[in-house]
XYZ file of C-alpha atoms in Angstrom:
241
model
C -7.182 5.115 -3.489
C -4.487 6.332 -1.112
C -5.380 9.672 0.474
C -2.879 12.179 1.872
C -3.196 15.362 3.900
C -0.257 17.780 3.952
C -0.361 20.355 6.751
C 2.311 23.079 6.809
C 2.044 26.841 7.330
C 4.861 27.371 4.811
C 3.287 27.318 1.350
C 6.628 26.499 -0.334
C 7.080 23.292 1.663
C 3.375 22.509 1.446
C 3.440 22.462 -2.344
C 6.866 20.800 -2.412
C 5.656 17.841 -0.346
C 2.478 17.560 -2.394
C 4.532 17.501 -5.585
C 6.852 14.823 -4.231
C 3.922 12.617 -3.186
C 2.357 12.905 -6.646
C 5.691 12.217 -8.339
C 6.288 9.118 -6.192
C 2.735 7.883 -6.803
C 3.159 8.317 -10.550
C 6.413 6.332 -10.566
C 4.917 3.559 -8.421
C 1.545 3.421 -10.220
C -0.336 4.410 -7.076
C -3.696 6.128 -7.380
C -3.816 8.899 -4.819
C -5.386 12.170 -3.726
C -3.444 14.888 -1.926
C -5.128 17.727 -0.023
C -3.136 20.588 1.513
C -3.810 22.675 4.628
C -2.115 25.842 5.836
C -2.732 25.298 9.539
C -3.586 22.666 12.093
C -6.881 24.396 12.763
C -7.861 24.175 9.106
C -7.053 20.460 8.966
C -8.849 19.561 12.188
C -11.907 21.535 11.091
C -12.439 18.943 8.346
C -14.181 16.528 10.702
C -15.776 14.562 7.880
C -12.503 14.022 6.029
C -10.357 11.033 6.922
C -6.973 10.410 5.343
C -4.716 7.367 5.249
C -1.495 9.407 5.561
C -0.738 12.760 7.176
C 2.389 14.845 6.566
C 2.587 17.348 9.426
C 4.905 20.268 10.063
C 5.985 20.105 13.682
C 6.264 23.888 14.202
C 3.100 25.787 13.287
C 1.320 28.773 14.784
C -1.527 28.234 17.245
C -1.811 24.422 17.037
C 1.515 22.708 16.378
C 2.008 19.433 14.552
C 2.205 17.370 17.716
C -1.189 18.538 18.945
C -2.660 17.919 15.510
C -1.162 14.412 15.522
C -2.593 13.655 18.957
C -6.066 14.711 17.782
C -5.738 12.584 14.639
C -4.477 9.589 16.613
C -7.362 9.865 19.081
C -9.861 9.716 16.222
C -8.008 7.179 14.061
C -5.551 4.697 15.539
C -4.627 3.409 12.059
C -3.629 6.737 10.466
C -0.046 6.937 9.198
C 1.774 10.005 10.518
C 4.898 11.622 9.090
C 6.483 14.698 10.642
C 8.414 17.215 8.566
C 10.375 19.766 10.579
C 13.329 22.094 10.515
C 14.313 21.101 14.044
C 15.910 17.832 15.111
C 15.167 18.396 18.816
C 11.485 17.564 18.317
C 12.125 14.162 16.738
C 11.640 12.151 19.932
C 8.182 13.665 20.440
C 7.073 12.336 17.075
C 7.383 8.731 18.112
C 5.045 9.281 21.065
C 2.211 9.090 18.529
C 3.841 6.242 16.559
C 4.962 8.365 13.625
C 6.385 6.340 10.754
C 9.034 8.941 9.916
C 10.464 12.266 11.078
C 12.099 14.133 8.199
C 14.212 17.247 8.549
C 13.302 19.823 5.914
C 16.915 20.278 4.713
C 17.003 16.508 4.034
C 13.611 16.282 2.350
C 15.043 15.667 -1.116
C 17.295 12.777 -0.141
C 14.978 11.086 2.374
C 11.566 11.430 0.767
C 11.514 8.244 -1.334
C 12.710 6.179 1.621
C 9.954 7.724 3.714
C 7.304 6.892 1.122
C 8.609 3.322 0.850
C 8.163 3.003 4.618
C 4.641 4.458 4.399
C 3.516 2.077 1.633
C 5.088 -0.937 3.336
C 3.348 -0.003 6.582
C 0.011 0.221 4.794
C 0.637 -3.017 2.901
C 1.218 -4.829 6.166
C -2.146 -3.685 7.497
C -4.254 -4.102 4.404
C -6.032 -7.471 4.333
C -8.735 -6.675 1.777
C -8.987 -5.383 -1.762
C -11.755 -3.234 -3.212
C -12.719 -4.116 -6.780
C -15.397 -2.795 -9.132
C -17.902 -5.389 -10.340
C -20.213 -3.787 -12.877
C -21.804 -0.864 -11.056
C -20.987 -1.983 -7.505
C -17.895 -2.085 -5.342
C -16.956 -5.386 -3.744
C -14.441 -5.869 -0.932
C -12.619 -9.199 -1.155
C -10.424 -10.744 1.509
C -6.877 -11.345 0.302
C -6.682 -14.664 2.139
C -9.637 -15.945 0.098
C -8.070 -15.249 -3.287
C -6.564 -18.402 -4.842
C -5.224 -16.741 -7.958
C -5.877 -13.867 -10.336
C -6.104 -14.449 -14.066
C -5.888 -12.012 -16.968
C -8.257 -12.773 -19.849
C -8.121 -10.197 -22.622
C -9.110 -6.886 -20.996
C -10.641 -8.501 -17.918
C -9.123 -9.733 -14.683
C -10.689 -12.745 -12.961
C -10.393 -13.270 -9.198
C -10.714 -16.985 -8.389
C -11.951 -17.223 -4.810
C -11.771 -19.987 -2.229
C -15.343 -20.450 -1.062
C -18.078 -23.041 -1.228
C -19.521 -21.536 -4.408
C -16.202 -21.321 -6.259
C -16.847 -17.623 -6.870
C -15.049 -15.885 -9.730
C -15.178 -12.082 -9.788
C -14.648 -10.328 -13.122
C -13.494 -6.747 -13.412
C -11.639 -4.452 -15.778
C -8.126 -3.848 -14.458
C -4.452 -4.159 -15.366
C -2.882 -7.287 -13.941
C 0.508 -5.522 -13.841
C -0.888 -2.914 -11.441
C -2.504 -5.588 -9.276
C 0.766 -7.523 -9.174
C 2.645 -4.394 -8.090
C 0.182 -3.904 -5.269
C -0.113 -7.520 -4.115
C 3.422 -8.852 -4.412
C 4.310 -7.388 -1.002
C 1.391 -9.250 0.510
C 2.285 -12.830 -0.275
C 1.317 -12.998 -3.946
C 3.586 -14.041 -6.835
C 3.437 -12.650 -10.376
C 4.472 -15.913 -12.016
C 3.224 -15.402 -15.565
C 2.064 -12.501 -17.715
C -1.507 -13.691 -17.164
C -1.366 -14.975 -13.572
C -0.821 -13.780 -10.004
C -1.037 -16.501 -7.340
C -1.532 -16.467 -3.571
C 1.399 -18.301 -1.950
C -0.882 -19.529 0.836
C -2.940 -21.408 -1.753
C -0.033 -23.197 -3.446
C 0.181 -26.937 -2.793
C 3.394 -27.573 -4.736
C 5.857 -26.094 -7.204
C 7.065 -27.912 -10.299
C 9.512 -27.028 -13.044
C 6.917 -25.201 -15.110
C 3.881 -24.655 -12.910
C 2.340 -24.186 -9.499
C -0.225 -26.691 -8.275
C -2.852 -24.885 -6.262
C -4.794 -26.312 -3.300
C -7.735 -26.779 -5.663
C -5.636 -28.988 -7.929
C -5.496 -26.369 -10.662
C -2.201 -25.916 -12.506
C -0.941 -22.348 -12.950
C 1.914 -21.872 -15.435
C 5.186 -20.187 -14.490
C 6.874 -18.419 -17.382
C 10.513 -19.161 -18.090
C 11.463 -15.513 -17.534
C 9.739 -15.397 -14.141
C 10.643 -18.856 -12.840
C 13.717 -18.044 -10.725
C 12.011 -15.085 -9.045
C 8.793 -17.058 -8.568
C 10.699 -19.949 -6.987
C 12.599 -17.582 -4.698
C 9.392 -15.785 -3.643
C 7.588 -19.082 -3.087
C 10.178 -20.427 -0.647
C 10.607 -17.040 1.026
C 6.917 -16.639 1.791
C 6.478 -20.262 2.806
C 9.322 -20.084 5.299
C 8.089 -16.687 6.524
C 4.658 -18.186 7.149
C 6.150 -21.234 8.926
C 4.642 -23.598 6.382
C 7.801 -25.729 6.439
C 8.607 -27.336 9.775
């Protein structure tokens, strides 16, 4: 789950940003939680709460957004920071703490989706594992160990590359997994299959051959996109010399 903290002493903007995050998440099928704070002091007082993404107003009473960001960055070097401000002159300061975006409040409507795209892409680039529910326990799997994912009725099977030939079964929607993984080197090549490009040995006219020798079908409707993605990721990973 993607967690957000919105910190702004203006309740109108606070609720506006929260609403826009929830709307974006709904459209992109992202599971998220959004907490709001009316001051930097209130946010920093939550020492046991850690968020993936922080939307911070630059100008606040007592502790301003920059000081809040510095405190967050000191505690969490991986946190994603976004500044929202009514003043352009503070923009340069935002990048001192590696903020992903600096949005002016008058431009919030037109720039918000682009900002959220940048946030999700940033997180996708860092995420190398996936948490899945197996029965009553949570299991963290490494993305580079997944060969392919298969949809069987209501279950999704994760075929892993290890000595035991592990297959994890869980209840999930393969469409949602494909949406999440396709930016990370996976290809949604068939209604029932998502494959890891790093585990593909060859591509044919109707199927992928995986490093294990298994054949994974490519649907006619998805073939052109699958072929394009395959060559793109292979070149990007310097597989071809």
